């Protein structure tokens, strides 16, 4: 029982139950402040002032320990340090805060008064500010402004509607699953990563967390490329560094410009994030305002176009669209003063300004130039033309189908004057490009620590944000299709409308609203991604599940992830070097889809397993919805880009296997563990049906280990042998026995288990460990043999160590425990293996390049002797060894026929081995055999006669008691405790009587007489016969197998009469004398090998 020292303290009357339990000083996450000044740690659980660490109470509470002695809680007062009062537990739980989100704590650290200790502010953000608006800002992005009009023009209104529906349905289903996970307890930093890793385990968590990180990093690259595209195409076109050498080389020059400016922009953004995240957060609302104003201006422009469409004329040559920035007047001739002169357009297509002699492009000559309205307006009915798709090949000229034209092939020199497709388009490509517009739904869950009521705000805010953005996308698809001419929609960069942003031509009051608004929103989104990605990587690194990422867990003194930011910048630079928004978008689609797929899987697994801890506050989820979301994610991955999908899954798979290989020692109560449990239960119930068929039989081992006084494994080569025999297959249970009382020895049991597990890991034994505490070692071994395993997964073979030094030991219990174990295994119909001289067995790093494994098949007990060499040869240590089988023929056996039969039997068993039959002739019992038997019996008789006197026995009892007061570690093969000494008196008193004195004197006088009896003893005939067999067999075995790498031998059973136990040990010693490595094998009474397929 623990001793408590209570030091009285001044009793301040508590104002409420919070202060009663010292809750003001306790932080549930061990990051709280100290206690009241002046109060030391006055209560200890061990009487020495050393209080054990506890998950509930900090040291500061020890000053209030007098509160524990509550009249109503007297029954529980001894355990209040580890099981606190409900009032203190609840108040601590209510005050639990999780404020390590976003960059809030970094802002505080960077502010002027950062050195002052601040009390954490209580989270006070509501649904609107904490979830809805951040999600809105993250979802609306660069694709809406730069690519949605092009998607509508290329795919048509119907297929564009389908693309938006697919993407938004996928994110909506994911949001439902995410809401269920996010409301099933508190979600700290890491957002999606935290949710998946805690639901599906560290392997899935690490793999998907890195995918999410890569997705966020590539998103930063995509936003930067979008911002640079707006800057170079629409804001300051003259800022371009590289200019095309001719009109056909425009795209490569543009890509180089994007790379240069993108790298500069990325560097500047990284510096801003490094210098201070607070600036990013302060401007977040400005960037959001830009997005909302831009979207509102689109709707305003669409409504205005009903009455007064904006004037953006397009110049058409026949039915082909001309790039408007290369000429001024849309016509072949213009009136200049009083004369008609050729226009700049004429000069572009013709060799001379002289109308009569000029040689013009054939298509230009035969087709008329017409001007049509680029924005016909909402009431124009243009939507009928834009309903259906018009996918194009790279370099195909944009044409308006219902315009008249003469279809002749123009010259290639004139190609640059038309508007043409820069990439080949298809439905699948457009899905991959649009999907990033639907991402960003995790923004709310990432800020759960800042929310007043996260479990209410996250589902409502996220689903509302997805609904809003989906409505905007659907209405935008319809509005673009109903207001804008088809060739303008298909014009990605606005070449037909004088290099204006296409969506800007529709907006009101000016195209510049959209251009400037979209530029700032994309810059803001890029900064947000560059802020979020390093923190996500830092969260993964700090979990320490991926060793090579450990360095990225460190950062500046205030926690800023410096190294993670550097890596993020380098990966984002790879995206910028790709330089094409249309190429980068599908890459990040893959990573986000992978992440969403696992969010859905996590929800489905938890729901189907009915885990007791799965109690989400959000009730509107179902496993079928999660599976549908998961299937949609998988389908979208392969629809948008099957090769990117395979690469993304390959990356995730490699990370998963790496974490699994490294051994992520994390127990997060994840769903995959629950799934494994369900699968294991199902499999065990299936196995329960009956014993395995002979074809499926393999040794399922129970390895009985001996520990030394320091709780270290005494013979680690036992485990080496087990690993070589099993090669990672089947069941291995490693057991050991500690002698004593379980209540007193629990700590030793835990330490022993850990020592055995460490040794199992070193020796690469895949299995389970079980340590039992018993009053006698032989009882403990019996318990292990009876109760180890579960259902059909029980051991069928026991591996037992040889009791070395049993002859020298005065204590007979060493070998008695061994023989008792042999009897137990026989009674339980289990096979038994005894590796003798196990210290000479090879380690896993050794290789035998030659040599033999010799099997001495003397009696048949199930064929284990045949199977064991075959299993050992599967391991690299024994692979090069050859197998030899020896069998013994008596005088009346036909040895030649025996050899043939044995060879046929081995052939049918599909075992490759040399066969030899050894003839043992009847011979007279040698003097040596007689001598060995006599010595054995004399030794036994002498030990029986050596009875201690009463006084010596009592002294021995006192010694045993003294020894038991130390740590009692049971040697596996020796009971430290004699049955008769279970209860040892505290004090020994001796009373001498006359009778006792006479008896003692008689014993002393009889000693010489006893010695004479010992000399005249005659050995028992059955013992002589047994010794004869042992000596002859040993002679033959040593003669034939002295150079064998391993000798396998039938182990004779112990005698039925327990009096001959010691002689049995002697027979085994004689049988194996002179052999370096011996494996004694005893079958379990069933066939374990068969000739049938």
mmCIF file of N, CA and C in Angstrom, residues 799-879:
data_model
loop_
_atom_site.group_PDB
_atom_site.id
_atom_site.type_symbol
_atom_site.label_atom_id
_atom_site.label_comp_id
_atom_site.label_asym_id
_atom_site.label_seq_id
_atom_site.Cartn_x
_atom_site.Cartn_y
_atom_site.Cartn_z
ATOM 1 N N UNK A 799 8.907 -25.898 -27.913
ATOM 2 C CA UNK A 799 10.381 -25.886 -28.003
ATOM 3 C C UNK A 799 10.912 -25.629 -26.598
ATOM 4 N N UNK A 800 11.692 -26.596 -26.099
ATOM 5 C CA UNK A 800 12.118 -26.582 -24.700
ATOM 6 C C UNK A 800 13.631 -26.650 -24.637
ATOM 7 N N UNK A 801 14.211 -25.848 -23.778
ATOM 8 C CA UNK A 801 15.670 -25.861 -23.634
ATOM 9 C C UNK A 801 16.148 -27.023 -22.786
ATOM 10 N N UNK A 802 17.361 -27.433 -23.001
ATOM 11 C CA UNK A 802 17.968 -28.533 -22.228
ATOM 12 C C UNK A 802 18.478 -27.988 -20.891
ATOM 13 N N UNK A 803 18.245 -28.758 -19.776
ATOM 14 C CA UNK A 803 18.705 -28.265 -18.458
ATOM 15 C C UNK A 803 20.194 -28.520 -18.269
ATOM 16 N N UNK A 804 21.025 -27.585 -18.732
ATOM 17 C CA UNK A 804 22.475 -27.773 -18.648
ATOM 18 C C UNK A 804 22.907 -27.800 -17.187
ATOM 19 N N UNK A 805 23.910 -28.638 -16.911
ATOM 20 C CA UNK A 805 24.461 -28.683 -15.554
ATOM 21 C C UNK A 805 23.573 -29.374 -14.552
ATOM 22 N N UNK A 806 22.654 -30.233 -15.026
ATOM 23 C CA UNK A 806 21.752 -30.900 -14.060
ATOM 24 C C UNK A 806 22.503 -31.887 -13.180
ATOM 25 N N UNK A 807 23.617 -32.466 -13.715
ATOM 26 C CA UNK A 807 24.388 -33.422 -12.904
ATOM 27 C C UNK A 807 25.074 -32.725 -11.739
ATOM 28 N N UNK A 808 25.618 -31.536 -12.028
ATOM 29 C CA UNK A 808 26.375 -30.814 -10.992
ATOM 30 C C UNK A 808 25.452 -30.183 -9.946
ATOM 31 N N UNK A 809 24.192 -29.991 -10.297
ATOM 32 C CA UNK A 809 23.277 -29.286 -9.397
ATOM 33 C C UNK A 809 22.851 -30.187 -8.241
ATOM 34 N N UNK A 810 22.914 -29.646 -7.048
ATOM 35 C CA UNK A 810 22.425 -30.403 -5.888
ATOM 36 C C UNK A 810 20.901 -30.404 -5.856
ATOM 37 N N UNK A 811 20.297 -29.481 -6.570
ATOM 38 C CA UNK A 811 18.835 -29.345 -6.551
ATOM 39 C C UNK A 811 18.246 -30.215 -7.660
ATOM 40 N N UNK A 812 17.492 -31.262 -7.320
ATOM 41 C CA UNK A 812 16.951 -32.143 -8.354
ATOM 42 C C UNK A 812 15.806 -31.510 -9.142
ATOM 43 N N UNK A 813 15.287 -30.370 -8.685
ATOM 44 C CA UNK A 813 14.111 -29.806 -9.346
ATOM 45 C C UNK A 813 14.441 -29.275 -10.745
ATOM 46 N N UNK A 814 15.721 -29.010 -11.033
ATOM 47 C CA UNK A 814 16.093 -28.526 -12.372
ATOM 48 C C UNK A 814 15.647 -29.525 -13.424
ATOM 49 N N UNK A 815 16.048 -30.807 -13.251
ATOM 50 C CA UNK A 815 15.667 -31.803 -14.262
ATOM 51 C C UNK A 815 14.253 -32.321 -14.056
ATOM 52 N N UNK A 816 13.738 -32.226 -12.835
ATOM 53 C CA UNK A 816 12.349 -32.661 -12.617
ATOM 54 C C UNK A 816 11.371 -31.770 -13.392
ATOM 55 N N UNK A 817 11.669 -30.453 -13.429
ATOM 56 C CA UNK A 817 10.815 -29.536 -14.206
ATOM 57 C C UNK A 817 10.865 -29.891 -15.684
ATOM 58 N N UNK A 818 12.061 -30.233 -16.148
ATOM 59 C CA UNK A 818 12.224 -30.600 -17.564
ATOM 60 C C UNK A 818 11.368 -31.822 -17.897
ATOM 61 N N UNK A 819 11.486 -32.857 -17.065
ATOM 62 C CA UNK A 819 10.759 -34.106 -17.342
ATOM 63 C C UNK A 819 9.254 -33.874 -17.194
ATOM 64 N N UNK A 820 8.868 -33.055 -16.221
ATOM 65 C CA UNK A 820 7.444 -32.747 -16.041
ATOM 66 C C UNK A 820 6.887 -32.064 -17.301
ATOM 67 N N UNK A 821 7.702 -31.173 -17.902
ATOM 68 C CA UNK A 821 7.269 -30.494 -19.133
ATOM 69 C C UNK A 821 7.121 -31.488 -20.277
ATOM 70 N N UNK A 822 8.060 -32.447 -20.368
ATOM 71 C CA UNK A 822 7.964 -33.481 -21.410
ATOM 72 C C UNK A 822 6.675 -34.267 -21.235
ATOM 73 N N UNK A 823 6.350 -34.590 -19.979
ATOM 74 C CA UNK A 823 5.122 -35.348 -19.715
ATOM 75 C C UNK A 823 3.878 -34.521 -20.071
ATOM 76 N N UNK A 824 3.933 -33.216 -19.755
ATOM 77 C CA UNK A 824 2.786 -32.334 -20.064
ATOM 78 C C UNK A 824 2.527 -32.280 -21.566
ATOM 79 N N UNK A 825 3.597 -32.135 -22.346
ATOM 80 C CA UNK A 825 3.416 -32.050 -23.805
ATOM 81 C C UNK A 825 2.860 -33.363 -24.355
ATOM 82 N N UNK A 826 3.326 -34.487 -23.793
ATOM 83 C CA UNK A 826 2.812 -35.782 -24.241
ATOM 84 C C UNK A 826 1.333 -35.906 -23.905
ATOM 85 N N UNK A 827 0.972 -35.490 -22.672
ATOM 86 C CA UNK A 827 -0.431 -35.574 -22.250
ATOM 87 C C UNK A 827 -1.319 -34.682 -23.117
ATOM 88 N N UNK A 828 -0.783 -33.531 -23.565
ATOM 89 C CA UNK A 828 -1.571 -32.588 -24.379
ATOM 90 C C UNK A 828 -1.523 -32.937 -25.862
ATOM 91 N N UNK A 829 -0.858 -34.081 -26.218
ATOM 92 C CA UNK A 829 -0.716 -34.506 -27.615
ATOM 93 C C UNK A 829 -0.051 -33.427 -28.463
ATOM 94 N N UNK A 830 0.996 -32.817 -27.892
ATOM 95 C CA UNK A 830 1.756 -31.801 -28.616
ATOM 96 C C UNK A 830 3.115 -32.380 -28.997
ATOM 97 N N UNK A 831 3.647 -31.885 -30.087
ATOM 98 C CA UNK A 831 5.004 -32.269 -30.476
ATOM 99 C C UNK A 831 5.999 -31.507 -29.586
ATOM 100 N N UNK A 832 7.207 -32.072 -29.479
ATOM 101 C CA UNK A 832 8.219 -31.456 -28.608
ATOM 102 C C UNK A 832 9.553 -31.437 -29.340
ATOM 103 N N UNK A 833 10.260 -30.297 -29.238
ATOM 104 C CA UNK A 833 11.617 -30.195 -29.776
ATOM 105 C C UNK A 833 12.536 -29.693 -28.671
ATOM 106 N N UNK A 834 13.645 -30.395 -28.486
ATOM 107 C CA UNK A 834 14.626 -29.979 -27.475
ATOM 108 C C UNK A 834 15.958 -29.750 -28.195
ATOM 109 N N UNK A 835 16.321 -28.487 -28.493
ATOM 110 C CA UNK A 835 17.639 -28.225 -29.091
ATOM 111 C C UNK A 835 18.725 -28.294 -28.018
ATOM 112 N N UNK A 836 19.627 -29.279 -28.160
ATOM 113 C CA UNK A 836 20.698 -29.448 -27.173
ATOM 114 C C UNK A 836 21.948 -28.751 -27.702
ATOM 115 N N UNK A 837 22.726 -28.181 -26.806
ATOM 116 C CA UNK A 837 23.894 -27.360 -27.175
ATOM 117 C C UNK A 837 23.457 -26.194 -28.070
ATOM 118 N N UNK A 838 22.396 -25.523 -27.659
ATOM 119 C CA UNK A 838 21.791 -24.489 -28.512
ATOM 120 C C UNK A 838 22.729 -23.308 -28.746
ATOM 121 N N UNK A 839 23.690 -23.120 -27.860
ATOM 122 C CA UNK A 839 24.633 -22.004 -28.025
ATOM 123 C C UNK A 839 25.489 -22.172 -29.271
ATOM 124 N N UNK A 840 25.635 -23.442 -29.748
ATOM 125 C CA UNK A 840 26.441 -23.699 -30.951
ATOM 126 C C UNK A 840 25.614 -23.599 -32.223
ATOM 127 N N UNK A 841 24.333 -23.354 -32.097
ATOM 128 C CA UNK A 841 23.487 -23.235 -33.295
ATOM 129 C C UNK A 841 23.866 -21.963 -34.054
ATOM 130 N N UNK A 842 23.718 -21.965 -35.385
ATOM 131 C CA UNK A 842 24.153 -20.789 -36.166
ATOM 132 C C UNK A 842 23.240 -19.584 -35.962
ATOM 133 N N UNK A 843 23.820 -18.392 -36.073
ATOM 134 C CA UNK A 843 23.009 -17.172 -36.028
ATOM 135 C C UNK A 843 22.390 -16.936 -37.406
ATOM 136 N N UNK A 844 21.505 -15.971 -37.484
ATOM 137 C CA UNK A 844 20.839 -15.670 -38.765
ATOM 138 C C UNK A 844 21.797 -15.083 -39.801
ATOM 139 N N UNK A 845 22.967 -14.621 -39.357
ATOM 140 C CA UNK A 845 23.909 -14.000 -40.283
ATOM 141 C C UNK A 845 24.906 -15.014 -40.854
ATOM 142 N N UNK A 846 24.960 -16.205 -40.257
ATOM 143 C CA UNK A 846 25.873 -17.233 -40.757
ATOM 144 C C UNK A 846 25.257 -17.927 -41.964
ATOM 145 N N UNK A 847 26.125 -18.553 -42.789
ATOM 146 C CA UNK A 847 25.657 -19.320 -43.941
ATOM 147 C C UNK A 847 26.452 -20.617 -43.996
ATOM 148 N N UNK A 848 25.773 -21.739 -44.039
ATOM 149 C CA UNK A 848 26.456 -23.005 -44.255
ATOM 150 C C UNK A 848 26.554 -23.225 -45.760
ATOM 151 N N UNK A 849 27.765 -23.287 -46.278
ATOM 152 C CA UNK A 849 27.925 -23.468 -47.733
ATOM 153 C C UNK A 849 27.908 -24.943 -48.116
ATOM 154 N N UNK A 850 28.079 -25.820 -47.126
ATOM 155 C CA UNK A 850 28.004 -27.258 -47.401
ATOM 156 C C UNK A 850 27.609 -27.955 -46.106
ATOM 157 N N UNK A 851 27.718 -29.299 -46.101
ATOM 158 C CA UNK A 851 27.392 -30.046 -44.891
ATOM 159 C C UNK A 851 26.045 -30.733 -45.009
ATOM 160 N N UNK A 852 25.704 -31.482 -43.949
ATOM 161 C CA UNK A 852 24.494 -32.298 -43.969
ATOM 162 C C UNK A 852 23.625 -32.010 -42.752
ATOM 163 N N UNK A 853 22.337 -32.177 -42.958
ATOM 164 C CA UNK A 853 21.400 -32.260 -41.834
ATOM 165 C C UNK A 853 21.020 -33.737 -41.750
ATOM 166 N N UNK A 854 21.428 -34.385 -40.649
ATOM 167 C CA UNK A 854 21.209 -35.824 -40.508
ATOM 168 C C UNK A 854 19.974 -36.108 -39.665
ATOM 169 N N UNK A 855 19.134 -36.987 -40.210
ATOM 170 C CA UNK A 855 17.922 -37.397 -39.499
ATOM 171 C C UNK A 855 18.088 -38.858 -39.109
ATOM 172 N N UNK A 856 18.013 -39.127 -37.807
ATOM 173 C CA UNK A 856 18.079 -40.510 -37.324
ATOM 174 C C UNK A 856 16.667 -40.941 -36.967
ATOM 175 N N UNK A 857 16.094 -41.703 -37.925
ATOM 176 C CA UNK A 857 14.684 -42.098 -37.819
ATOM 177 C C UNK A 857 14.621 -43.491 -37.199
ATOM 178 N N UNK A 858 14.468 -43.515 -35.897
ATOM 179 C CA UNK A 858 14.533 -44.782 -35.157
ATOM 180 C C UNK A 858 13.122 -45.334 -34.971
ATOM 181 N N UNK A 859 12.202 -44.477 -34.563
ATOM 182 C CA UNK A 859 10.785 -44.874 -34.463
ATOM 183 C C UNK A 859 9.959 -43.841 -35.207
ATOM 184 N N UNK A 860 8.792 -44.260 -35.719
ATOM 185 C CA UNK A 860 7.926 -43.334 -36.468
ATOM 186 C C UNK A 860 6.888 -42.745 -35.523
ATOM 187 N N UNK A 861 6.892 -41.435 -35.420
ATOM 188 C CA UNK A 861 5.864 -40.797 -34.572
ATOM 189 C C UNK A 861 5.245 -39.599 -35.294
ATOM 190 N N UNK A 862 4.830 -39.807 -36.533
ATOM 191 C CA UNK A 862 4.088 -38.758 -37.235
ATOM 192 C C UNK A 862 4.844 -38.085 -38.358
ATOM 193 N N UNK A 863 6.112 -38.400 -38.534
ATOM 194 C CA UNK A 863 6.854 -37.852 -39.665
ATOM 195 C C UNK A 863 7.430 -36.472 -39.446
ATOM 196 N N UNK A 864 7.473 -36.011 -38.187
ATOM 197 C CA UNK A 864 8.043 -34.677 -37.939
ATOM 198 C C UNK A 864 9.523 -34.606 -38.291
ATOM 199 N N UNK A 865 10.210 -35.732 -38.080
ATOM 200 C CA UNK A 865 11.642 -35.748 -38.384
ATOM 201 C C UNK A 865 11.901 -35.450 -39.857
ATOM 202 N N UNK A 866 10.972 -35.860 -40.742
ATOM 203 C CA UNK A 866 11.138 -35.594 -42.178
ATOM 204 C C UNK A 866 10.843 -34.126 -42.503
ATOM 205 N N UNK A 867 9.832 -33.580 -41.838
ATOM 206 C CA UNK A 867 9.347 -32.245 -42.187
ATOM 207 C C UNK A 867 10.301 -31.146 -41.706
ATOM 208 N N UNK A 868 10.899 -31.339 -40.523
ATOM 209 C CA UNK A 868 11.714 -30.263 -39.937
ATOM 210 C C UNK A 868 12.922 -29.882 -40.794
ATOM 211 N N UNK A 869 13.701 -30.846 -41.334
ATOM 212 C CA UNK A 869 14.832 -30.431 -42.200
ATOM 213 C C UNK A 869 14.362 -29.677 -43.433
ATOM 214 N N UNK A 870 13.219 -30.119 -43.998
ATOM 215 C CA UNK A 870 12.682 -29.420 -45.178
ATOM 216 C C UNK A 870 12.363 -27.962 -44.835
ATOM 217 N N UNK A 871 11.752 -27.716 -43.660
ATOM 218 C CA UNK A 871 11.415 -26.340 -43.251
ATOM 219 C C UNK A 871 12.682 -25.531 -42.972
ATOM 220 N N UNK A 872 13.652 -26.169 -42.346
ATOM 221 C CA UNK A 872 14.896 -25.450 -42.046
ATOM 222 C C UNK A 872 15.613 -25.047 -43.336
ATOM 223 N N UNK A 873 15.559 -25.920 -44.362
ATOM 224 C CA UNK A 873 16.257 -25.639 -45.622
ATOM 225 C C UNK A 873 15.629 -24.491 -46.397
ATOM 226 N N UNK A 874 14.430 -24.041 -45.976
ATOM 227 C CA UNK A 874 13.833 -22.863 -46.612
ATOM 228 C C UNK A 874 14.581 -21.595 -46.203
ATOM 229 N N UNK A 875 15.281 -21.671 -45.067
ATOM 230 C CA UNK A 875 15.994 -20.490 -44.562
ATOM 231 C C UNK A 875 17.386 -20.420 -45.168
ATOM 232 N N UNK A 876 17.874 -19.203 -45.386
ATOM 233 C CA UNK A 876 19.158 -19.004 -46.073
ATOM 234 C C UNK A 876 20.335 -19.624 -45.305
ATOM 235 N N UNK A 877 20.229 -19.777 -43.981
ATOM 236 C CA UNK A 877 21.333 -20.344 -43.204
ATOM 237 C C UNK A 877 21.566 -21.806 -43.590
ATOM 238 N N UNK A 878 20.475 -22.553 -43.763
ATOM 239 C CA UNK A 878 20.584 -24.000 -43.979
ATOM 240 C C UNK A 878 20.390 -24.397 -45.441
ATOM 241 N N UNK A 879 20.154 -23.428 -46.344
ATOM 242 C CA UNK A 879 19.720 -23.740 -47.706
ATOM 243 C C UNK A 879 20.688 -24.660 -48.454
#
